[in-house]
Coordinates of N, CA and C in Angstrom, one line a residue:
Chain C
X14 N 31.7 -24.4 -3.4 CA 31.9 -23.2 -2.6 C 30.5 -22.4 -2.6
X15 N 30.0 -22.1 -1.5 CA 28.7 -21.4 -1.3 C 28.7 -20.3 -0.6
X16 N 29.5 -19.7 -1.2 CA 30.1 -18.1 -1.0 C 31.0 -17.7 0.2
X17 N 30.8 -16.3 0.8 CA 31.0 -16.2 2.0 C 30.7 -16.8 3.6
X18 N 31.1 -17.3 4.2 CA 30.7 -17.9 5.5 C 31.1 -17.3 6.6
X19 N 30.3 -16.9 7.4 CA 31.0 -16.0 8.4 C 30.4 -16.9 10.2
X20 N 30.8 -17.2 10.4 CA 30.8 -17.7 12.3 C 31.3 -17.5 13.3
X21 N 30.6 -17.1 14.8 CA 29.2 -17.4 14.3 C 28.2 -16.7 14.0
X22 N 27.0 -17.1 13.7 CA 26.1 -16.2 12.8 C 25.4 -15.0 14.5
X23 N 25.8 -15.6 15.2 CA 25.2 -14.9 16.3 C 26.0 -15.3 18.0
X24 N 26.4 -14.1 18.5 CA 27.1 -13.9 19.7 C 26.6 -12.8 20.7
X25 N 26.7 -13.5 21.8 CA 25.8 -12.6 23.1 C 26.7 -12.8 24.3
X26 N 27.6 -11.5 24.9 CA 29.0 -11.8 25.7 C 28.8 -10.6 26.7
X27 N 29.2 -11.2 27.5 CA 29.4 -10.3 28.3 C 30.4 -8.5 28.4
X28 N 29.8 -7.7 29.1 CA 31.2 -6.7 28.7 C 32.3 -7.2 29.2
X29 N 33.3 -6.5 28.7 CA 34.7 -7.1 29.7 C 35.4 -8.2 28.6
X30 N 34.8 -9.5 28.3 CA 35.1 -10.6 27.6 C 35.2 -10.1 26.3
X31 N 36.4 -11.3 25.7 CA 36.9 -11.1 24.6 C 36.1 -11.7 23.6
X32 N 36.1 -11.7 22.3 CA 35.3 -12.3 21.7 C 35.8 -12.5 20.2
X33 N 35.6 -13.0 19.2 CA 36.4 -13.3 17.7 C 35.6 -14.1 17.0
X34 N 35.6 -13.2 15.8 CA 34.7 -14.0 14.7 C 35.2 -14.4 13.3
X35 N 34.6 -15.1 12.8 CA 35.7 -16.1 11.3 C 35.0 -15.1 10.2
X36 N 35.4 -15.2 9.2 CA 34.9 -15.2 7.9 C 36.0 -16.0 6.6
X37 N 34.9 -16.6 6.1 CA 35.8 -17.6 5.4 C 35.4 -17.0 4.2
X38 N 35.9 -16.5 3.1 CA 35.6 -15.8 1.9 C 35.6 -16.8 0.7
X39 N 34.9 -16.2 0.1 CA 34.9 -17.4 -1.7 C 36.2 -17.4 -1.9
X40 N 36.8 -19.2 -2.1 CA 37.9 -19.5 -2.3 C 38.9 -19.0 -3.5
X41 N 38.7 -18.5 -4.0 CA 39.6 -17.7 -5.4 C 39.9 -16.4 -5.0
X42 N 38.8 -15.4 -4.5 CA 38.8 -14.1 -3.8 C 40.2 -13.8 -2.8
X43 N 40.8 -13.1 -3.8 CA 42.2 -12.5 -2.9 C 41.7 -11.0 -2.0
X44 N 40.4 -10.3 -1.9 CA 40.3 -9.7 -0.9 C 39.3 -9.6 -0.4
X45 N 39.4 -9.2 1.2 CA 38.1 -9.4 2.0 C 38.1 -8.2 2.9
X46 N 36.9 -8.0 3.3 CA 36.9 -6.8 4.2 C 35.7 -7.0 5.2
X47 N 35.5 -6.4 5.9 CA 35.1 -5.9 7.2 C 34.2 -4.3 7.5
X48 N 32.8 -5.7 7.3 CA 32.0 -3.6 7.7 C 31.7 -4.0 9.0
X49 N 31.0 -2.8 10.0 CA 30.1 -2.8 10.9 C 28.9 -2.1 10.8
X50 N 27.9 -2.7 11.2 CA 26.3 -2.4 11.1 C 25.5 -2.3 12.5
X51 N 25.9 -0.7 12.5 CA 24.5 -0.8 14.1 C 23.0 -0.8 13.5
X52 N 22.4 -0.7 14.3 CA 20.6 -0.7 14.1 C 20.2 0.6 13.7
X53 N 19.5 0.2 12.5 CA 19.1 1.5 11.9 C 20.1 2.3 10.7
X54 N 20.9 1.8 10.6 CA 22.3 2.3 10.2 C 22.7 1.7 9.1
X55 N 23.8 2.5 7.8 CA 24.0 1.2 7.1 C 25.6 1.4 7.4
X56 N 26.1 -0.3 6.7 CA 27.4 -0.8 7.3 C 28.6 0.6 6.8
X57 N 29.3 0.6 8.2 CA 30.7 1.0 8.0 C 32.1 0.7 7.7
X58 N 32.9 1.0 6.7 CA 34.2 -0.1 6.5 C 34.8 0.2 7.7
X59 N 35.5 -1.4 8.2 CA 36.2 -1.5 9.1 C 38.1 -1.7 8.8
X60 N 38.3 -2.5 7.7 CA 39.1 -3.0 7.5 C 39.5 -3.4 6.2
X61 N 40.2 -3.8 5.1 CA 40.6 -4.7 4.0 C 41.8 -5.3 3.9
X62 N 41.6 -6.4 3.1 CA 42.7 -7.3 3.2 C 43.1 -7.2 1.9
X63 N 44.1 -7.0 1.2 CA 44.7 -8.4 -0.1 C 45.8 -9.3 0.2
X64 N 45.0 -10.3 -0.1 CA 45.9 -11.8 0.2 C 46.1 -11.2 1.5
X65 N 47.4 -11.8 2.6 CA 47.0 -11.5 3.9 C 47.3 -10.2 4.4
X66 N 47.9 -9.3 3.3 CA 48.2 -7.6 3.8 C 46.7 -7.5 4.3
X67 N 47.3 -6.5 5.4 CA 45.9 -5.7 5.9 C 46.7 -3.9 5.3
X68 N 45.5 -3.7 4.0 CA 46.2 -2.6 3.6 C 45.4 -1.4 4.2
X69 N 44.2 -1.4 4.7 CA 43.7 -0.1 5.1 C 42.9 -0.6 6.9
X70 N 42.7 0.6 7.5 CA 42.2 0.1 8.5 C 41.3 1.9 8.6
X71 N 40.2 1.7 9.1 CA 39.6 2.9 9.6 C 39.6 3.5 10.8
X72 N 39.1 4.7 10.9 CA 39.4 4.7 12.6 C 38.5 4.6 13.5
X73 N 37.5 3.4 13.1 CA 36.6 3.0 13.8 C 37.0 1.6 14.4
X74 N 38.2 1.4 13.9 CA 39.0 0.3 14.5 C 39.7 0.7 15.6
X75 N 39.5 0.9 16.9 CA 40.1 0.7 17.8 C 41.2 0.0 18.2
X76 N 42.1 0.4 19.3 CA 42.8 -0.4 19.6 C 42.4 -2.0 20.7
X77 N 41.3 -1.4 20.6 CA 40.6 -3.5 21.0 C 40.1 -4.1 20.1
X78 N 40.5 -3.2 18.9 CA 39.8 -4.3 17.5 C 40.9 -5.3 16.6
X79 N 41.2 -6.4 16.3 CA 42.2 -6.3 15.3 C 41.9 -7.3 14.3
X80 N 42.0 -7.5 13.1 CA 42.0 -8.6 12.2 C 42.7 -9.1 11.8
X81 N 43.3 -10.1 11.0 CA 44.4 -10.8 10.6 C 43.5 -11.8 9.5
X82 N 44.5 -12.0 8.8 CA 44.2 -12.9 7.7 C 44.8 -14.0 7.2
X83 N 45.4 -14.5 8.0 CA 46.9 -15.7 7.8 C 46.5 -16.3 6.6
X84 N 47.5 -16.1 6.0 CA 47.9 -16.9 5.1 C 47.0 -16.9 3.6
X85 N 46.3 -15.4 3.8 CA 45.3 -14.6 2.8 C 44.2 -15.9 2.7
X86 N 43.7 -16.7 3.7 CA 42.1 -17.2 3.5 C 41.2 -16.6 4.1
X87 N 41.2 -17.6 5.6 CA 39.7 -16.8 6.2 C 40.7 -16.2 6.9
X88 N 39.6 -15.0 7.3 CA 40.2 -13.9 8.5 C 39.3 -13.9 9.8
X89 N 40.2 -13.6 11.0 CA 39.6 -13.5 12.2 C 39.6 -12.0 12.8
X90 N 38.4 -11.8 13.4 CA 37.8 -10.0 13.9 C 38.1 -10.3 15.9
X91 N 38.4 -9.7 16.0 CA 38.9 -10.4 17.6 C 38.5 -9.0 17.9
X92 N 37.8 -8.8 19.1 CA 37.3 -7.6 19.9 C 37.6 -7.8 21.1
X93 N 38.6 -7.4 21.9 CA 39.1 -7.5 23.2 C 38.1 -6.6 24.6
X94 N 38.1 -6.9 25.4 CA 37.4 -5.8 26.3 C 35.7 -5.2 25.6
X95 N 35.2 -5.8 25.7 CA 33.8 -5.6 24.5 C 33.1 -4.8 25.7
X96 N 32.9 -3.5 25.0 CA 31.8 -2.8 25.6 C 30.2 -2.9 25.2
X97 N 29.4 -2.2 25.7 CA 27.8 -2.4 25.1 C 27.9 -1.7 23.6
X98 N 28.9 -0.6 23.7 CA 28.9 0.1 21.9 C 29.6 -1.1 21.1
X99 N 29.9 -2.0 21.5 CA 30.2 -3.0 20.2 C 29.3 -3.6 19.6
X100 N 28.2 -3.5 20.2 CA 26.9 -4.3 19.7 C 26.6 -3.9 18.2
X101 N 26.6 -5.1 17.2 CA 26.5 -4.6 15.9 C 26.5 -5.8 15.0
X102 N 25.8 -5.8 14.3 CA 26.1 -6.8 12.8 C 27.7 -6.4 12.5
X103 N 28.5 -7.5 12.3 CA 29.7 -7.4 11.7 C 29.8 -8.3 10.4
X104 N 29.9 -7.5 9.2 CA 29.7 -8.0 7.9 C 31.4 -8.2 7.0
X105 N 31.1 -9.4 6.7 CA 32.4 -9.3 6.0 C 32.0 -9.8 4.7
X106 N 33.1 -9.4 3.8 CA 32.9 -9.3 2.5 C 34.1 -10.3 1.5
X107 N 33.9 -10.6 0.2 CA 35.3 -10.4 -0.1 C 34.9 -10.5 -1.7
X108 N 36.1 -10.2 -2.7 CA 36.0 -9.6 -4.3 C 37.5 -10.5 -5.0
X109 N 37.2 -10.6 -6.1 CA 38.8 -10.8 -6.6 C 39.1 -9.7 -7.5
X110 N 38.3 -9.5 -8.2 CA 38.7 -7.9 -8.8 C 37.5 -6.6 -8.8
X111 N 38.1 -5.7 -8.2 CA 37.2 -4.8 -8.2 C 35.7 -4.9 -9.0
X112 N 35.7 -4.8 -10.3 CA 34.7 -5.0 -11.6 C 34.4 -6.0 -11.4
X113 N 34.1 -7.4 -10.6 CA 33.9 -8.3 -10.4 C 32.5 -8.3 -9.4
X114 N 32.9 -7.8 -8.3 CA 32.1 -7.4 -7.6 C 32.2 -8.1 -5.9
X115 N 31.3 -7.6 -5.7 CA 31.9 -8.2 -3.9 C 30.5 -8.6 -3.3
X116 N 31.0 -10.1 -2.8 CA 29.9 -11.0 -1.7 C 30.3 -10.7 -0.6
X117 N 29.0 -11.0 0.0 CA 28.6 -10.6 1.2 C 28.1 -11.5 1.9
X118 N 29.2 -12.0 3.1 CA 28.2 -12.6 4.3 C 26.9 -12.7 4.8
X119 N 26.9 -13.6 5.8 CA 24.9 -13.5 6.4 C 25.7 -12.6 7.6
X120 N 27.0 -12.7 8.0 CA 26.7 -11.1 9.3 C 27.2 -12.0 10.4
X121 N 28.1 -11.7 11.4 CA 27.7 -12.2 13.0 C 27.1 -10.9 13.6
X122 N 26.2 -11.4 14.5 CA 25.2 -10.1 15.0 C 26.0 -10.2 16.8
X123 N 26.6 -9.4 17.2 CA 27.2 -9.7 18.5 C 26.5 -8.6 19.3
X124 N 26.0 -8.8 20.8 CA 25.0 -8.8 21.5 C 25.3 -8.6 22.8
X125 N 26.5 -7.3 23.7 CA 27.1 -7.1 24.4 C 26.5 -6.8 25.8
X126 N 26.4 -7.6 26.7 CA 25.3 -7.5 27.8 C 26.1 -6.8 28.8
Chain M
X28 N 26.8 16.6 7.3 CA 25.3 15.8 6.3 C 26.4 14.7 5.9
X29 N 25.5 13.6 5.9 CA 26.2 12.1 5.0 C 26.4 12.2 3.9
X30 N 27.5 11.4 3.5 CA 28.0 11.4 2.3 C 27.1 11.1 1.2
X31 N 26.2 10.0 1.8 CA 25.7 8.7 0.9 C 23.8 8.9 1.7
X32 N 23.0 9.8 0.7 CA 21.8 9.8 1.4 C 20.9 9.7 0.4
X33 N 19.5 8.8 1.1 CA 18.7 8.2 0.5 C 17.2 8.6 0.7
X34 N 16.7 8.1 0.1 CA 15.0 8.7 0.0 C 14.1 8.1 -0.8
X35 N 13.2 7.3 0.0 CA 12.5 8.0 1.0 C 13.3 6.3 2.1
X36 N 13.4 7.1 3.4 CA 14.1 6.2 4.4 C 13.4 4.7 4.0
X37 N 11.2 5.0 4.3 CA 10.9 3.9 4.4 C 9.7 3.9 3.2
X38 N 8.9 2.8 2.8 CA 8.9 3.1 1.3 C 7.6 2.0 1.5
X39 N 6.3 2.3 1.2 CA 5.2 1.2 1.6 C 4.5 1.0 0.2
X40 N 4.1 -0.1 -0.7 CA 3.9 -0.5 -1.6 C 2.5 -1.8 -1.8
X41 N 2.0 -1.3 -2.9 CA 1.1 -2.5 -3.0 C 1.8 -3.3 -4.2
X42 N 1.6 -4.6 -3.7 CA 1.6 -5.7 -4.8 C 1.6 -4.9 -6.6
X43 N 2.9 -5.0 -7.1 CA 2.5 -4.6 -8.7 C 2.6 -3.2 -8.6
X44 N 2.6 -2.2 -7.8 CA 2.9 -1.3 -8.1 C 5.1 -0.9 -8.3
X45 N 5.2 0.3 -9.4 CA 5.9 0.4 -9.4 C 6.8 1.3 -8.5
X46 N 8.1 1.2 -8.3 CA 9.2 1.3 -7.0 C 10.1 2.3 -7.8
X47 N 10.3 3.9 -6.8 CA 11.7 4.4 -7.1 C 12.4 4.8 -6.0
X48 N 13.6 4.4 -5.5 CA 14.2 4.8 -4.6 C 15.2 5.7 -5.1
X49 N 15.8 6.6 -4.5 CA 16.7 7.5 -4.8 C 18.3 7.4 -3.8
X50 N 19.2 7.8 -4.2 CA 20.4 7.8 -3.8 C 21.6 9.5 -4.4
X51 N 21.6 10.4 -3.7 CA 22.7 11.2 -3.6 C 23.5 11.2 -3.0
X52 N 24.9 11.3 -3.4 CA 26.0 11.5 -2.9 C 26.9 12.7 -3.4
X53 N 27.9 12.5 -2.1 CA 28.5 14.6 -2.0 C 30.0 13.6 -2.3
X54 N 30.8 13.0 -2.8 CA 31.8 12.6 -3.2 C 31.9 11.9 -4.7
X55 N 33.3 12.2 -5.0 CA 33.9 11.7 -5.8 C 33.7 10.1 -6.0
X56 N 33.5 9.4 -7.0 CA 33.5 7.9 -6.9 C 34.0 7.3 -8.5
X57 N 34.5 5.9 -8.1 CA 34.6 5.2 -8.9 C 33.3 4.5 -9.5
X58 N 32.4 3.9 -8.6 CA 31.1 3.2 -8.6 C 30.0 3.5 -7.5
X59 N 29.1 3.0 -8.0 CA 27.8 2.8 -7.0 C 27.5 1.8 -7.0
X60 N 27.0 1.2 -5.7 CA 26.1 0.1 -5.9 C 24.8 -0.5 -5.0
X61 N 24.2 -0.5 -5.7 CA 23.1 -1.2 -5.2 C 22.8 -2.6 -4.5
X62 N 22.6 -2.5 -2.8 CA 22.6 -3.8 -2.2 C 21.1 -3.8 -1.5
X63 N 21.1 -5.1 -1.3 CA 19.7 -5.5 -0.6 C 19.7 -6.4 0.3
X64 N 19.3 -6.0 1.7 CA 19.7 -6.7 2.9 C 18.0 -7.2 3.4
X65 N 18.1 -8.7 3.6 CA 16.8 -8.7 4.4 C 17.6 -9.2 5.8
X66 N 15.6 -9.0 6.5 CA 15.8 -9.2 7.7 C 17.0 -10.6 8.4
X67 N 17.9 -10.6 9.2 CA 18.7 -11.3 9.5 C 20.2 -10.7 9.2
X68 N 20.7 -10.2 8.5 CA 21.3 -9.4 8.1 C 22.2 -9.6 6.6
X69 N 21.9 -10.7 6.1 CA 22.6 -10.8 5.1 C 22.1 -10.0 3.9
X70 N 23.5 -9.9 3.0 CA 23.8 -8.3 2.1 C 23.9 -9.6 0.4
X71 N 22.8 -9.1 -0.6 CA 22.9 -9.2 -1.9 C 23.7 -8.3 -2.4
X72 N 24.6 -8.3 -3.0 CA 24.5 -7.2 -4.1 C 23.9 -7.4 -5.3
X73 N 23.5 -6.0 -5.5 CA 21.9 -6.2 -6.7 C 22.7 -5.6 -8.0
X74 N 23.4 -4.4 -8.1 CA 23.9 -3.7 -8.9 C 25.6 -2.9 -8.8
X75 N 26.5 -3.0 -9.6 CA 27.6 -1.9 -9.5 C 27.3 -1.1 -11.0
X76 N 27.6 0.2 -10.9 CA 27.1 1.1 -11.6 C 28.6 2.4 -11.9
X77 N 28.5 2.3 -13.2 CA 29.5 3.6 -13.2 C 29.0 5.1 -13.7
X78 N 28.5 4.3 -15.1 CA 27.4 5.2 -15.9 C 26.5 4.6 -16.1
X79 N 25.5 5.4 -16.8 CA 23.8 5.1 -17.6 C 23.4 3.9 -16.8
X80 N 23.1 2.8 -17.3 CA 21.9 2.1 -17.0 C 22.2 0.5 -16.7
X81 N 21.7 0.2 -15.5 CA 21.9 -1.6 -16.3 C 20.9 -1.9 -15.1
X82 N 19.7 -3.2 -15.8 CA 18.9 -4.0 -15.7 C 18.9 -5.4 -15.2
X83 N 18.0 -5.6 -14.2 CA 18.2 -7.5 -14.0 C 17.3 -7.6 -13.4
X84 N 16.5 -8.4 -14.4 CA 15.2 -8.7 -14.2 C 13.9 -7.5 -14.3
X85 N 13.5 -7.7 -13.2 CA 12.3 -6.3 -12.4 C 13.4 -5.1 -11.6
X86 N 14.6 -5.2 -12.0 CA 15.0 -4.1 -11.3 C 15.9 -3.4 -12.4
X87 N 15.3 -2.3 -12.1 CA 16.7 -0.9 -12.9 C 17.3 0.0 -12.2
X88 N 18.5 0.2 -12.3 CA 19.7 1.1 -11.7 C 19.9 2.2 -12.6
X89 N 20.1 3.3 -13.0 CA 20.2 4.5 -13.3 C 21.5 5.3 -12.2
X90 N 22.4 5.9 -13.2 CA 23.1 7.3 -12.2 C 23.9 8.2 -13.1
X91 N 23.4 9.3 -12.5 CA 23.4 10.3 -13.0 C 24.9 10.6 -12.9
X92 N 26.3 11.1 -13.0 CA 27.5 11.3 -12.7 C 27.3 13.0 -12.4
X93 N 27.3 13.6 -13.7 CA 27.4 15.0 -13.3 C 26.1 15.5 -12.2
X94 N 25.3 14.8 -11.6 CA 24.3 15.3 -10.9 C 24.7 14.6 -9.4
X95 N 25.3 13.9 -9.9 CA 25.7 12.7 -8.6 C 24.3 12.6 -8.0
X96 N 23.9 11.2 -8.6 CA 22.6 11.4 -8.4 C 22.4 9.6 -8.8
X97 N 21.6 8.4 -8.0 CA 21.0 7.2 -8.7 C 19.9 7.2 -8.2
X98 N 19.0 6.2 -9.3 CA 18.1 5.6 -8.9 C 18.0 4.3 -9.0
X99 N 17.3 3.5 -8.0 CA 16.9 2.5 -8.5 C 15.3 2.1 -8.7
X100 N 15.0 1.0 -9.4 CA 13.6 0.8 -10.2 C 13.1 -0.5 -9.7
X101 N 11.9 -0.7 -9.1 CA 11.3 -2.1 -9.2 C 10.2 -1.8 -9.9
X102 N 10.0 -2.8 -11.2 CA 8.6 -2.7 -11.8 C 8.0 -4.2 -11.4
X103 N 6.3 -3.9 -11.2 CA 5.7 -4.8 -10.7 C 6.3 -5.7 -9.2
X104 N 6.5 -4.9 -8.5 CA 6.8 -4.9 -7.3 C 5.9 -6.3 -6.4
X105 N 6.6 -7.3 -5.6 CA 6.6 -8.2 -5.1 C 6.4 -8.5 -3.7
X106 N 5.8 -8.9 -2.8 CA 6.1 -9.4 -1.4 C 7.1 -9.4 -1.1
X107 N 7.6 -10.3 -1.7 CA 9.3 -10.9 -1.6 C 10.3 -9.9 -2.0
X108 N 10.2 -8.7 -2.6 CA 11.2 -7.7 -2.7 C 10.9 -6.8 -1.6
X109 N 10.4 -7.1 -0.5 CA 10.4 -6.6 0.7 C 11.9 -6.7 1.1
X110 N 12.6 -5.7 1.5 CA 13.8 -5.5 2.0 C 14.4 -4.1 2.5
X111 N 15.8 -3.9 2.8 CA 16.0 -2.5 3.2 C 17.3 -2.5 1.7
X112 N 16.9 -1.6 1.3 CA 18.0 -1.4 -0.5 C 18.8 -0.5 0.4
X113 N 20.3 -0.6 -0.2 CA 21.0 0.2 0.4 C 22.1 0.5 -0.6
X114 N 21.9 2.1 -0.9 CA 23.2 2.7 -1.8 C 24.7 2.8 -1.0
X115 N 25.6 2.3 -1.6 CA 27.1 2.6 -1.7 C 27.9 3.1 -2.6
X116 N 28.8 4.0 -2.6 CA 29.8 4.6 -3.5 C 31.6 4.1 -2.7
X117 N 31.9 4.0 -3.8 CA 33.2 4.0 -2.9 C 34.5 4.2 -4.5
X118 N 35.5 4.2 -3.9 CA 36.7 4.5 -5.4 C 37.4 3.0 -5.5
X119 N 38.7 2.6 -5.9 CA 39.0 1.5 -6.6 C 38.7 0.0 -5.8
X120 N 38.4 0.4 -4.5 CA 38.0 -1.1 -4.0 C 37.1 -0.8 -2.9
X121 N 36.8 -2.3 -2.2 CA 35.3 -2.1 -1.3 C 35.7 -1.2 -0.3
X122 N 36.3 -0.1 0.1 CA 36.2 0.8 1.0 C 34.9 1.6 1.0
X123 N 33.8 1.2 1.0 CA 32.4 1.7 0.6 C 31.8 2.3 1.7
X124 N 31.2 3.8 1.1 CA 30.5 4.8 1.9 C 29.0 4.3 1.8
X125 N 28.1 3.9 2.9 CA 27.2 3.7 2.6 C 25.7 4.5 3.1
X126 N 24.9 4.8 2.4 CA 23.7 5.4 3.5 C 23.0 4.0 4.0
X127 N 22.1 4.8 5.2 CA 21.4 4.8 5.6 C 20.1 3.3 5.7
X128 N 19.9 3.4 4.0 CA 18.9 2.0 3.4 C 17.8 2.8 4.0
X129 N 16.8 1.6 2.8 CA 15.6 2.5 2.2 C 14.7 1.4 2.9
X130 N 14.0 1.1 3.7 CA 13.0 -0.3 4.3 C 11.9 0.0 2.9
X131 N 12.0 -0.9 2.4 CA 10.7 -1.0 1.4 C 9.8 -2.4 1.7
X132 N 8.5 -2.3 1.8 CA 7.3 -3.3 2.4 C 6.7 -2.8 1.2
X133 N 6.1 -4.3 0.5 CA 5.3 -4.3 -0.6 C 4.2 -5.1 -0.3
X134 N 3.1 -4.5 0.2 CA 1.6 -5.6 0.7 C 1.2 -6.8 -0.6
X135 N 0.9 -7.7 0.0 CA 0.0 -8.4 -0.9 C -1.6 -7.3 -1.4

């Protein structure tokens, strides 16, 4: 296991079109989460998982945002109707116990034309 | 004002000289921690911090609780520690408030 993996590392979409990205988290790690990173900016939580509960969501999650976690492995970020403000590094993470600490993805950087 | 604010934004260095970046925050926390993102966007984490001090390698973390207050430390400072360091706080899990990030460039 070579940590977090997140795909793909880079997406360029039209507005209007849907779009969805993986992150596959270190295999032991029962939680994962979800920042977003505009330019110039540092990441904002979007989301957390344990195992497949989705127990918090922020309210920068829209209702064209949603994640899911089947079956508590990798989770999918699905952005419906993508506007130009989607444009952002989307970082996911994941931990098995707090005191443990939390890895970090390389990012999908999505690129809303 | 942000929760989670840092100083100095951008941070210019010679080879071997030594590094202090600073981090205040206006909240309650369980931890801090210290991340380092290079260009591309992928996220190290360097440090989690509750109290006093902990070290690794050329770098030191420091925070202050009753001042709500961290620092972090590069001694003899590198090319390759060119990056943007970025403080987070957050309470029992990664729900993390983060600033801003500090661009630090260390010249040869």
């Amino acid at each position: 296991d070579t940590g977090v993996s997140q795909n793909p590392r880079h997406k360029i979409t039209k507005r209007g079109q849907n779009v969805t990205f993986r992150c596959d988290p270190i295999s032991e790690h029962n939680r994962l989460y979800w920042y977003r990173q505009t330019l110039g900016q540092g990441p904002e939580f979007l989301t957390y998982f344990q195992n497949e509960a989705q127990l918090e969501k922020s309210r920068l999650l829209s209702d064209r945002f949603s994640a899911e976690r089947p079956k508590g492995s990798f989770s999918t970020l699905e952005i419906q109707r993508t506007e130009q403000g989607d444009s952002a590094m989307y970082l996911c993470a994941s931990s098995f116990t707090y005191s443990d600490g939390a890895f970090f993805g390389q990012g999908t950087r999505l690129t809303v034309v | 004002k942000n929760e989670v604010e840092q100083s100095p934004q951008n941070l210019t260095a010679q080879e071997g000289e030594f590094i202090t970046i600073n981090c205040s925050y206006s909240v309650g926390i369980s931890a801090l921690h210290w991340l380092q993102q290079h260009p591309g966007g992928g996220i190290v984490s360097l440090f989690m911090l509750s109290s006093g001090k902990k070290k690794h390698g050329r770098l030191i973390a420091t925070i202050n609780i009753q001042e709500k207050h961290s620092s972090l430390h590069i001694t003899a400072s590198h090319p390759r520690d060119s990056a943007v360091y970025i403080c987070a706080v957050g309470g029992s899990n990664y729900k993390l408030t983060f600033g801003k990030g500090t661009l630090l460039t260390v010249n040869p």
